[in-house]
Amino acid sequence: MQPLTHRGRLFACQSIRDVGDKMVLSLASAPAFIVERDETRCIACQVCVRQCANDVHYYDEVDGSVRSHDAQCVGCHRCVTLCPTHALTVRTNPLEFRPHANWTGEALRNIYKQAETGGMLLTGMGCDQPFRIYWDHMVLNASQVTNPSIDPMREPMELVTYLGAKPERLEFRPEMVSAGEDGERPSGSCMALTTEASPQLELQVPIMFSAMSYGSISLNAVLSLARAAEAAGTYYNTGEGGLHQALYPYGAHTIAQVASGRFGVHPQYLDTAAALEIKIGQGAKPGIGGHLPGEKVDLDVSRTRMIPAGSDALSPAPHHDIYSIEDLRQLIYALKEATGYRKPVSVKVAAVHNIAPIASGIVRAGADIVAIDGLRGGTGAAPTMIRNNVGIPIELALAAVDQRLREEGIRHRASLVVGGSVRNSADIVKAIALGADAVYIATSALVAMGCHLCQRCYTGKCNWGIATQDPYLTKRLNPDMGARRLTNLLRAWSLEIKEMMGGMGINSVESLRGNRDHLRGVGLNQVELDALGIKSAGF
Amino acid sequence: MKRIVIHEEHCIGCRLCEVHCLVQHSRSRDIIKAFRTERDTVLPRVHVEESGPISFALQCRQCVEPVCIEACISGAMHRDEITGAVVCDEAKCVGCWMCIMVCPAGSIQQNMTGGGASGRHIASKCDLCYGAEVPACVANCPNEALTYEEVPEAAPQE
Amino acid sequence: MENTRSVQTPALDQTPRIVIVGNSATAVGAVEALRKVDQSAEVTVISAEPHMIYSRPMLSHYLAGEIERPRLAYRGADFYARHNVRPVLDDAVVRIDPQAHSVTTASGQTFGWDKLLIATGGSPIIPPLPGLDVEGVYAFTRLDDALAILEYARKREARHAVVIGGGMIGIKATDALLKRGLRISMVELAPAILARSLDEVASRMMSNLLVDAGVEVLLENTVTEVRSSEGRLTGVVLRDGRQIACDLLVFGIGVRPNAGLAREAGLKVNQGIVVDHAMRTSHEGIYAAGDVAEAYDLVVDMNRIVAIWPNAYRQGATAGAHMVGVERVDPGGVAMNTVEVCGVPAISVGNGNAPEEGHQVLAECDERAHRYKRMVLRDGRLVGVILVGDINRAGVYTGLIRNRIDVSGCEDALLNERISLLSLPDQYRKHVVTGAGIEV
Ligand SMILES: Cc1cc2nc3c(=O)[nH]c(=O)nc-3n(C[C@H](O)[C@H](O)[C@H](O)COP(=O)(O)OP(=O)(O)OC[C@H]3O[C@@H](n4cnc5c(N)ncnc54)[C@H](O)[C@@H]3O)c2cc1C
Ligand code: SF4
Ligand code: SF4
């Protein structure tokens, strides 16, 4: 008898795959995970059966017990989390190929898969390769004896951050006072500021939610981000998904992206947002455009993106109107013009080899914010090879860019926002000390909403209701809860940032920015230390 | 009086509410025992209705003018004086199913398992987890699809 | 008339006097509703029966030996005291004087009222048969009947009972006596049992259950003569000439409304006392409710007697509230009932047994599993349902009938094993789930 799953699909033997009209034996069929069910605890309530979008669990009516098809398990832990008796454990399959330092299991499995399908390997989330994480090789300073630390519980601690171009200089004129019949005369004692600041974004915390499009993630996920941004006094970013009707009320906390596909870009979209962002590249897949498979383009997504329902949303790799810094400048100013110079314009690029001169060009092109996304930046879908092999770590890119802009004397002309695997408040403090104005978080935000990093975003079957448009799954994220969790995260991180700043004797995030003297490298070689512009610990 | 408010848009159909309702009304109040040794004698009093992706957990709506109380011939169905909840006094119930016949929400069920106080057939319905600060279904809903709120005066069910 | 009324109407500072004749579901409904809003009225409940409020429908459970006598109590012994009601028990009202605003009882007491509720219910119908006045012949509607039957059956070790009537009361008596171990012959004039509420199929299923349990079901037949010896019942003679030896005869034919007092008082009486949506009779200040009242039935869309407990309670509550000035309108009743034969329950609501012509009928039957469903629709609305066996979702159908919900398009769902609110119109689902109103 074929077990029937809750969605009514039938399963064939798991090592047989349906490829076109042929059934073939799959060489990549060994389960990646083993689902262990403690039979003494399982009460056959079938919560796991109902919750697994990969149809791993099934109920066997004949003997009234719950079983699993381990091969379909992606290790998302939805069932483990919801099982009311904690009867479930999911382990990585201990099955190993004969050890080979070069031909690892992953290398072999990838080849089997591609030999079977003839397709690109796809994946989701950020690079999972063991590249060096520089955050973990930098340590922070603290005051001892010679300078006092500050107790953030007792003394004010400023995290407010303004993003946008800062003026070259401040100009004043004498304040005029009324001089009766003769009109006005200079007061003599007071001066008035005449410099007009360009538009700024005010952040209560130096953390923003980075671009994740509606389409790649569910509306409930975007709503969670938007509400949390509003509650915490910061911003979320539409990505290239346009702005769903339900998101308009959060316009004052929205950064609206303009990407190469120009999906969902129209005057109201630009008007509603607080800032605009031209997306050139993304850390997870530098050099290639976004790809939203047609299956995820339901009616709502199609309406928001202004594309036919069911059609693939393919963003071109480059903007077809940008082939130079001059072209970029045109688009920046087109957007500024369109919004009456009232909104800062950001340009987002992936961290790649020549990031410093690129960033310099972007600043000179008139961007108010430069956003840089590092090698480990997340994604909803990317070719595995690109995600794992293209781009550079954000720490190095940030150090290089900040350094370069300072050297050129244009650091004040744009704010620097970095993203690509900011995992905790210490990463943020280090990023700011390295020169960032603020950070973008995406993966951390998704994790706060429940993501377990199973990396199957591209399948559209996110069991946590995040990276999916399947109405069965999107409900799983209650936006009220999502927003609450995100707000909590930002609150917790702010508390920690304040503690760390206080420890260093710093009471304003302004004073931390670019203050690399508060960083030391541990376990880094001289080249790396130089690239980061920091001293080794001990010096 | 506090009522259970249903948020259909957040129900994920996991049925954990049913699981925990059953445990709450079991003798042992131990999830594993409740399912393994008492399964035949306890019923959940909340039920998940499902149709495609839409689902919601439904239990007694605590009507302002409960038709079940009107219909009950034994006086078993009554409004508890302390909690204000519509509850069935299992010792009085004779299992005539008049309440089942009239409840528009279909929230009352036959308990034929002999699990009632006296081992007879009785009507089984939500009692808001008698005396509990938060009913088990609400407390265990992973997605806050059920909330327990002061609802001023819901319109009568008729 | 104008004159007398002004004399009888109490001065505003006087506490209003409310008299309720009857001491059953209707009276309880009235007392509970009026005391919810009014603590001052002087309330008197007068009953011909000597007992505390008991549940008439529970009598069959008592007769069957399923419950002890204390459980017949429908409300606690402190009911009158808690609701500040003066009970006058074991004293029938013999006259209502609408002009003098008073009632007089058999014992000669007179009670003045400003508002009167007639809740006298019904009396068993006993056909005028020769030889009835013997030991062993009983009606089955009052506690005294049940007590007498039990007493007699115990004393005389009754073995074989003849039950006259295959309606709700007859079936309940039969099922109860079966549980007491008696052999039973049930005589029904109609060609089917429970014909007023069930259709042919359901009726046959219930009948078969009785037969399987050893009951002799005699249809299209009736008792024409009662045989006795030494003042004690020995048997009956049927219309077809058959003779049945028996030692117990129970009338379960039905009840006739106790509307005589009202008729004599000049109130408008049809089958029962005619009342409006607030249970007001034709006479100002006089209300009637329960089995004695002919009130609005929303399925048949006219006034008629719907002699069931829930109706009695609700109508009583409507009258009670109205008597103390609450503008409450009764939405109308729906005929419905539950019976159980040998453990198989059957429920009928509204016009469940309406004929196929002029209606849309959906049915599903599994006779062997004792399961049956019959839905009757008219103009896209459910007007009746019969359920046998699986009755757990009955109320959902009742809700649809009561609220007159247009279910066209949802017909398939109606026959579902477990009808889901999700298969019904969205608006109605929201109404049930949240209590929000329904737009019509
Ligand atoms: C055996 C049996 C089983 C039943 N089973 C069910 C069932 O399962 N479900 C259901 O819904 N319904 C059932 N019914 C019907 C239900 O009992 C009645 O609908 C209900 O009792 C009506 O209540 P009532 O208050 O209108 O009148 P009743 O219950 O008939 O009460 C009338 C009251 O008025 C008093 N009275 C009458 N005349 C006078 C007078 N002149 N002076 C003073 N007092 C007077 C009587 O003493 C009594 O207290 C059953 C009835 C019987 C007899
Ligand atoms: S959720 Fe847990 S207890 Fe329930 S069926 Fe699955 S493994 Fe068993
Ligand atoms: S009729 Fe149903 S919904 Fe209303 S109070 Fe009774 S059990 Fe609850």
PDB file of C-alpha atoms in Angstrom, chain A residues 220 471-472 474-476 478, chain B residues 5-13 48-58 61 141 143-147, chain C residues 420-434:
ATOM      1  CA  ASN A 220       3.560  37.992   6.411  1.00  0.00           C
ATOM      2  CA  PRO A 471      -0.985  29.599   1.338  1.00  0.00           C
ATOM      3  CA  TYR A 472      -0.678  26.512   3.533  1.00  0.00           C
ATOM      4  CA  THR A 474       2.574  31.475   4.717  1.00  0.00           C
ATOM      5  CA  LYS A 475       0.021  31.320   7.543  1.00  0.00           C
ATOM      6  CA  ARG A 476       2.654  29.814   9.762  1.00  0.00           C
ATOM      7  CA  ASN A 478       1.845  35.353  12.307  1.00  0.00           C
TER       8      ASN A 478
ATOM      9  CA  VAL B   5     -11.103  34.629  20.073  1.00  0.00           C
ATOM     10  CA  ILE B   6     -10.364  32.752  16.876  1.00  0.00           C
ATOM     11  CA  HIS B   7      -7.939  34.215  14.356  1.00  0.00           C
ATOM     12  CA  GLU B   8      -8.588  32.160  11.294  1.00  0.00           C
ATOM     13  CA  GLU B   9      -5.833  33.871   9.313  1.00  0.00           C
ATOM     14  CA  HIS B  10      -3.212  32.569  11.727  1.00  0.00           C
ATOM     15  CA  CYS B  11      -4.397  28.999  12.208  1.00  0.00           C
ATOM     16  CA  ILE B  12      -1.884  26.577  10.746  1.00  0.00           C
ATOM     17  CA  GLY B  13      -3.958  23.467  11.236  1.00  0.00           C
ATOM     18  CA  VAL B  48      -9.966  22.153  13.884  1.00  0.00           C
ATOM     19  CA  GLU B  49     -12.058  22.794  10.833  1.00  0.00           C
ATOM     20  CA  GLU B  50     -10.100  22.626   7.640  1.00  0.00           C
ATOM     21  CA  SER B  51     -10.718  23.359   4.024  1.00  0.00           C
ATOM     22  CA  GLY B  52      -7.732  23.716   1.774  1.00  0.00           C
ATOM     23  CA  PRO B  53      -5.313  26.171   3.310  1.00  0.00           C
ATOM     24  CA  ILE B  54      -7.949  27.705   5.553  1.00  0.00           C
ATOM     25  CA  SER B  55      -8.409  26.276   8.982  1.00  0.00           C
ATOM     26  CA  PHE B  56      -9.453  27.339  12.408  1.00  0.00           C
ATOM     27  CA  ALA B  57      -9.923  25.797  15.774  1.00  0.00           C
ATOM     28  CA  LEU B  58     -13.451  25.982  17.028  1.00  0.00           C
ATOM     29  CA  ARG B  61     -18.396  30.349  21.535  1.00  0.00           C
ATOM     30  CA  CYS B 141      -1.279  27.485  20.023  1.00  0.00           C
ATOM     31  CA  ASN B 143       0.863  30.798  16.155  1.00  0.00           C
ATOM     32  CA  GLU B 144      -1.449  32.781  18.423  1.00  0.00           C
ATOM     33  CA  ALA B 145      -4.407  31.814  16.290  1.00  0.00           C
ATOM     34  CA  LEU B 146      -6.398  31.603  19.493  1.00  0.00           C
ATOM     35  CA  THR B 147      -6.333  34.357  22.053  1.00  0.00           C
TER      36      THR B 147
ATOM     37  CA  SER C 420     -17.540  21.876   8.271  1.00  0.00           C
ATOM     38  CA  LEU C 421     -18.432  25.484   8.857  1.00  0.00           C
ATOM     39  CA  LEU C 422     -15.814  26.199   6.238  1.00  0.00           C
ATOM     40  CA  SER C 423     -18.004  24.674   3.586  1.00  0.00           C
ATOM     41  CA  LEU C 424     -20.798  27.099   4.410  1.00  0.00           C
ATOM     42  CA  PRO C 425     -21.122  30.697   3.207  1.00  0.00           C
ATOM     43  CA  ASP C 426     -18.273  32.826   4.621  1.00  0.00           C
ATOM     44  CA  GLN C 427     -20.585  35.348   6.168  1.00  0.00           C
ATOM     45  CA  TYR C 428     -22.404  32.708   8.104  1.00  0.00           C
ATOM     46  CA  ARG C 429     -19.168  31.176   9.309  1.00  0.00           C
ATOM     47  CA  LYS C 430     -18.075  34.554  10.628  1.00  0.00           C
ATOM     48  CA  HIS C 431     -21.441  34.958  12.280  1.00  0.00           C
ATOM     49  CA  VAL C 432     -21.122  31.672  14.105  1.00  0.00           C
ATOM     50  CA  VAL C 433     -17.471  32.123  14.976  1.00  0.00           C
ATOM     51  CA  THR C 434     -17.523  35.750  16.038  1.00  0.00           C
TER      52      THR C 434
END
